[in-house]
Coordinates of C-alpha atoms in Angstrom, one line a residue:
Chain A
M33 CA 0.0 -0.1 -0.2
A34 CA 1.7 3.1 -1.1
G35 CA 1.0 6.6 0.3
N36 CA 2.6 10.1 0.3
R37 CA 2.8 11.5 3.6
L38 CA 4.3 14.8 3.1
Q39 CA 1.4 17.2 4.1
R40 CA 3.7 20.3 3.6
I41 CA 4.1 19.5 0.0
G42 CA 0.9 20.5 -2.3
S43 CA -2.4 19.5 -1.4
V44 CA -4.3 16.2 -0.7
F45 CA -5.7 16.3 -4.2
S46 CA -2.2 16.9 -5.9
R47 CA -0.6 14.3 -4.1
T48 CA -3.5 11.7 -4.8
R49 CA -3.5 12.6 -8.5
D50 CA 0.1 12.2 -8.7
L51 CA 0.0 8.6 -7.1
L52 CA -2.8 7.8 -9.3
R53 CA -0.7 8.8 -12.4
I54 CA 2.0 6.5 -11.4
G55 CA -0.8 3.8 -10.5
V56 CA 0.0 2.8 -7.2
I57 CA -3.2 3.3 -5.5
K58 CA -6.6 2.8 -6.5
K59 CA -8.8 5.8 -7.0
P60 CA -10.3 7.0 -3.6
L61 CA -14.0 7.6 -3.1
W62 CA -13.5 11.4 -2.8
F63 CA -11.4 12.1 -5.8
D64 CA -14.0 12.5 -8.5
V65 CA -16.2 14.6 -6.1
Y66 CA -13.0 17.1 -5.4
A67 CA -12.5 17.2 -9.2
A68 CA -16.1 18.2 -9.9
F69 CA -16.5 20.5 -6.9
P70 CA -12.9 22.0 -5.7
P71 CA -12.8 24.3 -2.9
L72 CA -12.2 28.0 -3.4
R73 CA -8.7 28.0 -2.0
E74 CA -6.5 24.7 -2.9
P75 CA -5.4 23.4 0.8
V76 CA -1.7 24.1 0.5
Y77 CA 0.3 24.3 3.6
R78 CA 1.8 27.7 4.8
V79 CA 4.1 28.5 7.2
P80 CA 2.5 30.7 10.1
R81 CA 5.4 33.3 10.2
P82 CA 4.6 36.2 12.7
R83 CA 4.7 39.6 11.0
Y84 CA 7.9 41.6 11.7
G85 CA 8.2 45.4 12.2
K86 CA 5.2 47.7 11.9
V87 CA 2.0 45.6 11.5
K88 CA -0.7 47.1 9.3
D89 CA -4.3 46.1 10.4
V90 CA -6.1 45.3 7.3
I91 CA -9.2 44.6 9.0
P92 CA -11.5 47.7 8.9
P93 CA -13.1 48.6 12.3
I94 CA -16.9 48.7 11.9
F95 CA -18.8 52.1 13.2
Y96 CA -22.2 53.2 12.5
R97 CA -23.4 56.8 12.5
E98 CA -25.8 55.8 15.5
D99 CA -22.5 55.1 17.4
Q100 CA -22.2 58.6 18.6
V101 CA -25.5 58.7 20.0
R102 CA -24.9 55.3 21.6
A103 CA -21.6 56.4 23.1
R104 CA -23.2 59.6 24.7
F105 CA -26.3 57.4 25.9
Y106 CA -23.9 55.2 27.8
R107 CA -21.8 57.8 29.1
I108 CA -24.6 59.5 30.9
Y109 CA -27.2 56.8 31.6
G110 CA -25.0 53.9 31.9
S111 CA -26.4 50.6 30.3
G112 CA -30.1 51.6 30.9
P113 CA -32.9 50.5 33.6
R114 CA -33.5 47.2 31.6
P115 CA -31.1 44.3 31.6
F116 CA -30.3 43.1 28.1
D117 CA -32.2 39.9 27.3
L118 CA -30.3 38.4 24.3
S119 CA -32.2 35.2 24.0
Q120 CA -34.7 36.9 22.1
L121 CA -34.0 37.7 18.4
N122 CA -35.7 40.8 18.1
Y123 CA -35.0 42.5 21.4
K124 CA -34.5 46.2 21.2
S125 CA -32.6 47.4 24.3
T126 CA -33.2 50.8 26.0
C127 CA -30.2 52.3 24.0
Q128 CA -31.6 51.0 20.8
R129 CA -35.1 52.7 21.3
F130 CA -33.3 56.1 22.2
V131 CA -31.3 55.9 19.2
E132 CA -34.4 55.3 17.0
K133 CA -36.2 58.2 18.9
F134 CA -33.3 60.3 18.3
N135 CA -33.1 59.6 14.5
E136 CA -37.0 60.3 14.5
L137 CA -36.7 63.7 16.2
K138 CA -33.7 64.5 13.9
E139 CA -35.7 63.7 10.6
E140 CA -38.5 66.0 11.9
G141 CA -36.2 68.8 12.1
K142 CA -38.2 70.8 14.6
I143 CA -35.6 70.9 17.3
E144 CA -32.1 72.2 17.4
E145 CA -28.9 70.0 17.2
E146 CA -27.7 70.5 20.9
K147 CA -31.2 70.1 22.4
L148 CA -31.8 66.8 20.6
F149 CA -30.4 64.7 23.3
E150 CA -32.4 66.4 26.0
E151 CA -35.6 66.0 24.0
T152 CA -35.1 62.4 23.3
G153 CA -34.7 61.8 26.9
K154 CA -37.9 63.7 27.5
A155 CA -39.5 61.9 24.9
L156 CA -38.6 58.3 26.4
L157 CA -39.7 59.6 29.8
A158 CA -43.3 60.6 28.3
S159 CA -43.4 56.9 26.8
G160 CA -42.7 55.5 30.2
I161 CA -39.0 54.9 30.1
I162 CA -37.3 56.3 33.2
L163 CA -33.4 57.1 32.8
Q164 CA -31.3 57.7 35.5
R165 CA -28.4 60.2 35.1
R166 CA -25.0 58.4 36.2
G167 CA -22.3 60.7 34.5
T168 CA -21.7 64.1 33.3
D169 CA -22.5 65.0 29.8
R170 CA -19.2 66.8 28.8
V171 CA -17.4 64.8 26.0
A172 CA -14.6 66.9 24.5
Q173 CA -14.9 69.5 27.3
E174 CA -14.2 66.7 29.7
D175 CA -11.0 66.1 28.3
H176 CA -9.8 69.5 28.4
Q177 CA -11.3 70.0 31.9
D178 CA -9.1 66.8 32.9
V179 CA -6.0 68.3 31.5
G180 CA -7.2 72.1 32.9
S181 CA -7.8 70.5 36.6
R182 CA -4.2 68.7 36.5
D183 CA -2.6 71.9 35.5
S184 CA -4.5 74.1 37.7
V185 CA -3.8 71.9 40.9
R186 CA -0.2 72.1 40.0
H187 CA -0.6 75.6 39.7
L188 CA -2.3 76.0 43.2
Q189 CA 0.6 73.8 44.6
L190 CA 3.1 76.1 43.2
Q191 CA 1.3 79.2 44.3
T192 CA 1.0 77.9 47.9
L193 CA 4.9 77.4 47.6
L194 CA 5.7 80.8 46.8
E195 CA 3.4 81.9 49.3
E196 CA 5.0 80.0 52.0
M197 CA 8.3 81.1 51.0
Q198 CA 7.3 84.6 50.9
E199 CA 5.6 84.2 54.3
G200 CA 8.6 82.4 55.6
K201 CA 10.9 85.6 54.6
K202 CA 8.4 88.0 56.1
D203 CA 8.3 85.8 59.4
Q204 CA 12.1 85.5 59.7
K205 CA 12.1 89.4 60.0
E206 CA 9.2 89.0 62.7
Q207 CA 8.8 86.9 65.5
T208 CA 9.1 83.0 65.9
P209 CA 5.6 82.1 66.6
E210 CA 4.8 81.9 62.8
R211 CA 7.7 79.4 62.2
V212 CA 5.3 76.6 63.6
E213 CA 2.8 77.2 60.9
T214 CA 5.4 77.3 58.1
Q215 CA 7.2 74.1 59.3
K216 CA 3.5 72.4 59.3
E217 CA 2.7 73.6 55.7
N218 CA 6.1 72.7 54.3
P219 CA 5.2 69.0 54.1
L220 CA 2.4 70.0 51.7
P221 CA 4.3 70.2 48.3
S222 CA 5.9 66.9 49.0
Chain B
M56 CA 7.2 -0.2 31.3
A57 CA 6.7 -2.5 28.5
L58 CA 3.5 -3.9 29.9
P59 CA 1.5 -0.8 30.0
R60 CA 2.4 -0.2 26.4
L61 CA 1.5 -3.6 25.5
L62 CA -2.1 -2.8 26.9
R63 CA -2.3 0.4 25.1
A64 CA -1.5 -1.1 21.8
A65 CA -3.7 -3.9 22.4
A66 CA -6.7 -2.4 23.5
P67 CA -7.1 1.3 22.7
R68 CA -11.0 1.0 22.7
L69 CA -10.7 0.9 26.5
Y70 CA -10.1 4.6 26.7
S71 CA -10.6 6.1 23.3
S72 CA -14.1 7.1 22.0
V73 CA -16.0 4.1 23.7
S74 CA -19.6 5.4 23.1
A75 CA -19.3 5.9 19.5
P76 CA -18.2 3.0 17.2
V77 CA -14.5 3.1 16.0
P78 CA -13.8 2.8 12.1
V79 CA -15.2 -0.6 11.3
P80 CA -12.4 -3.0 10.3
V81 CA -13.6 -4.3 6.9
P82 CA -11.6 -6.6 5.3
V83 CA -9.4 -5.3 2.4
P84 CA -11.9 -5.7 -0.8
A85 CA -10.7 -8.8 -2.9
P86 CA -10.2 -7.8 -6.6
A87 CA -13.7 -9.1 -7.4
P88 CA -15.5 -6.6 -9.5
A89 CA -18.9 -5.6 -8.9
P90 CA -21.6 -6.8 -11.0
A91 CA -22.8 -4.1 -13.7
S92 CA -20.3 -1.8 -13.2
A93 CA -21.8 0.6 -16.2
V94 CA -24.9 1.0 -14.1
D95 CA -22.7 1.7 -11.0
D96 CA -20.6 4.2 -13.0
S97 CA -23.7 6.1 -14.3
L98 CA -25.0 5.9 -10.6
L99 CA -22.1 7.6 -9.4
S100 CA -21.0 9.9 -12.3
K101 CA -24.6 11.4 -12.6
P102 CA -24.7 13.3 -9.6
L103 CA -21.4 15.0 -10.3
S104 CA -23.0 16.8 -13.4
H105 CA -25.5 18.7 -11.1
P106 CA -24.2 21.8 -9.4
D107 CA -26.6 21.3 -6.6
F108 CA -27.7 17.5 -6.8
F109 CA -29.1 17.0 -3.4
N110 CA -30.7 20.6 -3.3
L111 CA -28.7 21.8 -0.2
K112 CA -29.2 25.4 -0.7
E113 CA -32.6 25.2 1.0
L114 CA -31.3 23.9 4.1
F115 CA -29.9 27.3 5.4
S116 CA -29.9 31.0 4.7
L117 CA -27.9 34.2 5.7
K118 CA -30.4 34.8 8.4
D119 CA -30.4 31.3 10.1
L120 CA -26.7 31.7 10.3
F121 CA -26.8 35.3 11.6
N122 CA -29.5 34.2 14.3
A123 CA -27.4 31.3 15.3
R124 CA -24.3 33.9 15.9
V125 CA -22.0 32.2 13.4
H126 CA -20.6 35.4 12.4
L127 CA -19.3 36.2 16.1
G128 CA -15.3 35.8 16.2
H129 CA -12.7 36.1 19.0
K130 CA -10.9 39.3 20.1
K131 CA -8.5 41.3 17.7
G132 CA -5.6 39.9 19.7
C133 CA -6.7 36.2 19.3
R134 CA -6.8 36.6 15.6
H135 CA -4.9 34.2 13.2
R136 CA -3.0 35.6 10.3
F137 CA -4.5 33.2 7.5
M138 CA -8.0 34.0 8.8
E139 CA -7.8 37.8 7.6
P140 CA -9.5 37.1 4.4
Y141 CA -12.6 35.6 5.8
I142 CA -13.2 38.3 8.4
F143 CA -15.4 41.3 7.7
G144 CA -14.6 43.8 10.2
C145 CA -13.9 44.4 13.8
R146 CA -16.5 45.5 16.0
L147 CA -15.1 47.3 19.4
D148 CA -12.0 44.7 19.1
Q149 CA -14.3 41.6 18.4
D150 CA -13.8 40.2 14.8
I151 CA -17.0 39.6 12.8
I152 CA -16.8 36.8 10.1
D153 CA -18.1 37.4 6.5
L154 CA -21.2 35.8 6.1
D155 CA -21.2 35.9 2.5
Q156 CA -18.1 34.0 2.3
T157 CA -19.4 31.5 4.9
M158 CA -22.4 30.8 2.7
E159 CA -20.2 29.8 -0.3
H160 CA -17.9 27.8 1.9
L161 CA -20.7 26.1 3.7
Q162 CA -22.5 25.1 0.4
L163 CA -19.2 23.8 -0.8
A164 CA -18.6 21.7 2.1
L165 CA -22.1 20.2 2.8
N166 CA -22.1 19.4 -1.1
F167 CA -18.9 17.5 -0.8
T168 CA -20.2 15.8 2.4
A169 CA -23.4 14.8 0.5
H170 CA -21.5 13.3 -2.5
V171 CA -19.2 11.3 -0.1
A172 CA -22.0 10.0 1.9
Y173 CA -23.8 9.1 -1.5
R174 CA -20.7 7.1 -2.5
K175 CA -21.0 5.2 1.0
G176 CA -17.9 7.1 2.4
I177 CA -17.3 6.6 6.0
I178 CA -17.4 10.0 7.7
L179 CA -15.8 10.9 11.2
F180 CA -16.8 13.9 13.3
I181 CA -14.1 15.1 15.2
S182 CA -14.3 17.9 18.0
R183 CA -12.5 18.4 21.1
K184 CA -15.1 20.7 22.7
R185 CA -16.3 19.1 26.0
Q186 CA -19.5 21.4 25.9
F187 CA -20.7 19.6 22.6
C188 CA -19.1 16.1 23.0
H189 CA -22.4 14.5 23.5
L190 CA -24.3 16.5 20.9
I191 CA -21.7 15.5 18.3
E192 CA -21.7 11.8 19.4
S193 CA -25.6 11.6 19.1
T194 CA -25.5 13.3 15.8
A195 CA -23.0 10.9 14.5
R196 CA -25.3 8.1 15.9
E197 CA -28.4 9.2 14.2
C198 CA -26.5 9.7 10.8
G199 CA -25.0 6.1 10.9
E200 CA -21.7 7.5 10.9
Y201 CA -18.7 7.9 13.5
A202 CA -17.4 10.6 15.7
H203 CA -14.3 11.0 18.0
T204 CA -14.6 13.4 20.7
R205 CA -12.2 12.1 23.3
Y206 CA -8.4 12.6 23.5
W207 CA -7.0 11.7 20.3
Q208 CA -4.0 9.2 20.5
G209 CA -0.8 9.6 18.3
G210 CA -1.2 6.8 16.0
L211 CA -5.1 6.4 15.4
L212 CA -4.7 7.5 11.5
T213 CA -1.2 7.0 11.0
N214 CA -0.7 3.7 12.6
A215 CA -4.0 2.4 12.1
H216 CA -3.0 -1.1 11.0
I217 CA -1.0 -1.6 14.4
Q218 CA -3.6 0.0 16.7
F219 CA -6.7 -1.8 15.2
G220 CA -5.4 -4.8 13.3
P221 CA -4.6 -5.3 9.7
G222 CA -7.2 -4.5 7.1
V223 CA -8.9 -1.7 8.5
R224 CA -10.8 0.9 6.5
L225 CA -9.9 4.5 7.4
P226 CA -12.4 7.3 7.0
D227 CA -13.1 9.0 3.7
L228 CA -14.0 12.4 5.3
I229 CA -13.4 14.0 8.3
I230 CA -15.6 16.7 9.7
F231 CA -14.1 19.2 12.3
L232 CA -16.7 20.9 14.5
S233 CA -13.8 22.7 16.2
T234 CA -10.2 22.7 14.7
L235 CA -8.4 23.3 18.0
S236 CA -7.6 20.9 20.6
N237 CA -8.1 21.5 24.3
V238 CA -4.9 23.7 24.5
F239 CA -5.9 25.9 21.8
E240 CA -3.4 24.3 19.4
P241 CA -4.4 22.9 15.9
H242 CA -5.8 19.4 16.5
V243 CA -3.3 16.6 15.4
A244 CA -6.0 15.1 13.3
I245 CA -5.6 17.9 10.7
R246 CA -2.0 17.1 10.1
D247 CA -2.8 13.3 10.2
A248 CA -5.6 13.5 7.8
A249 CA -3.5 15.5 5.5
K250 CA -0.7 13.0 5.8
M251 CA -3.1 9.9 5.0
N252 CA -4.8 11.7 2.2
I253 CA -7.9 12.2 3.8
P254 CA -9.9 15.3 2.8
T255 CA -11.2 17.3 5.6
V256 CA -14.2 19.7 6.4
G257 CA -13.8 22.0 9.3
V258 CA -15.5 25.0 10.9
V259 CA -12.7 27.4 11.5
D260 CA -13.0 30.3 14.0
T261 CA -10.8 33.5 13.9
N262 CA -8.0 31.9 15.9
C263 CA -7.6 28.9 13.9
N264 CA -5.1 28.0 11.1
P265 CA -7.3 27.0 8.0
C266 CA -4.5 26.0 5.6
L267 CA -4.5 22.1 5.8
I268 CA -8.3 21.9 5.8
T269 CA -9.8 20.9 2.4
Y270 CA -13.1 22.7 2.8
P271 CA -12.9 25.3 5.4
I272 CA -15.9 26.8 6.8
P273 CA -15.1 30.4 8.4
G274 CA -17.5 30.6 11.6
N275 CA -18.0 30.6 15.2
D276 CA -17.1 27.2 16.9
D277 CA -17.7 28.3 20.4
S278 CA -21.5 29.2 20.6
P279 CA -23.9 26.4 21.4
T280 CA -26.6 27.7 18.8
A281 CA -23.8 27.8 16.1
V282 CA -22.6 24.1 16.8
E283 CA -26.3 22.9 17.1
L284 CA -26.7 24.5 13.7
Y285 CA -23.8 23.0 12.1
C286 CA -24.7 19.5 13.6
K287 CA -28.2 19.9 12.1
L288 CA -27.0 20.7 8.8
F289 CA -24.5 18.0 8.5
K290 CA -26.9 15.3 9.8
M291 CA -29.6 16.5 7.2
T292 CA -27.3 16.5 4.3
I293 CA -25.6 13.0 5.1
I294 CA -29.2 11.5 5.8
R295 CA -30.6 12.8 2.6
A296 CA -27.6 11.6 0.6
K297 CA -28.0 8.1 1.9
E298 CA -31.7 8.2 1.0
K299 CA -31.0 9.5 -2.4
R300 CA -28.7 6.6 -2.7
R301 CA -31.2 4.0 -1.6
Q302 CA -33.7 5.4 -3.8
S303 CA -31.3 5.5 -6.9
E304 CA -30.4 1.9 -6.3
I305 CA -34.1 0.7 -6.1
F306 CA -34.8 2.6 -9.1
D307 CA -32.0 1.0 -11.0
E308 CA -33.1 -2.5 -9.7
L309 CA -36.5 -2.1 -11.1
R310 CA -35.5 -0.8 -14.3
R311 CA -33.1 -3.5 -14.8
K312 CA -35.7 -5.9 -14.0
A313 CA -38.1 -4.3 -16.3
E314 CA -35.4 -4.4 -19.2
G315 CA -34.5 -8.0 -18.2
Q316 CA -38.1 -9.0 -18.4

């Protein structure tokens, strides 16, 4: 019984076809079926080498226009009052209803852009879904605020340092009782 | 040390797939040609001229695949390089498999399975997912085919004549419902089937290597709904093909009797 066990050379079909051509094996059952209906890619072995250097991601990310509304909804209201029930195929979550209402109101066009979000919230409240606010609404402003707040904290620390140094200089000219205060304030900047 | 090795070689059935039957040792066919080989030839060659002889495209639709969550892949970090052509996109770091391609691949794979079953080939179902081992074994039992969902011993295909005795008939098609083993490495049977020149059909997830699989089906192999769908589809194709074969043989018998008389 001959055979060809080299799985890294050619495909199963090419090896069997060559063995048949030599005449060392009988035609297997699947040979004609493969010949009549070949797969989309011939099953040849490829070495799974990892990519080196900068890796380009060829898979595009999937984003929809409604994702902006969804992101804002999740930031403010969390995941909504109702738990997700994914066992139902046509389940619509609170977020999905919000997005649909938002799109409806947007198409009507009677409300301004900035107020659309709050109006959708009110519309949902009217239809019976109570949304509890869990976060603040500032998006880009939030980032600036974070940076600003960090800077302002450092600013405050530097200011207090300066004031202490100035106070220390003044106190040196005056009496000692104020030295106790400066000694207490000194560990702050650390 | 020699004693346990002897036991292993002599009685592999003790702890390999006990519940499902192991490839039946059929004696090597003696060179006795089957009677009326011309009729058999037409019986076997006629189905190959139709693009969809068993009408398998009615068994599944894109909506069914979507509802069974076949399009859900693993996270971006688990992605295998060779699965990139089959992936539609990446939604918040989770890969989504392109169901249009899955439809084509599934059609080809089911068609191949049906033709192999029509020609009375032996089909072996393999999966190393413990969650679905019972489902796959019962599917195989209902089709009348074989399954191996337990630990794969090294020489089951490559050393079959010593492990099972001389004159074993190896499977003609191996169907993988999950191509990875328990340690998330490619299942040894993929390499062994390629070595023994046995075609394979396999469900490849985004972290699997589809190179050596003859008819890969890019799709989810972890969700219960997806695996139940695959089992249902394979069972229906195999049963359909066997029924068709039985009917064709009966018709041929009747026709031959009518012509003979």
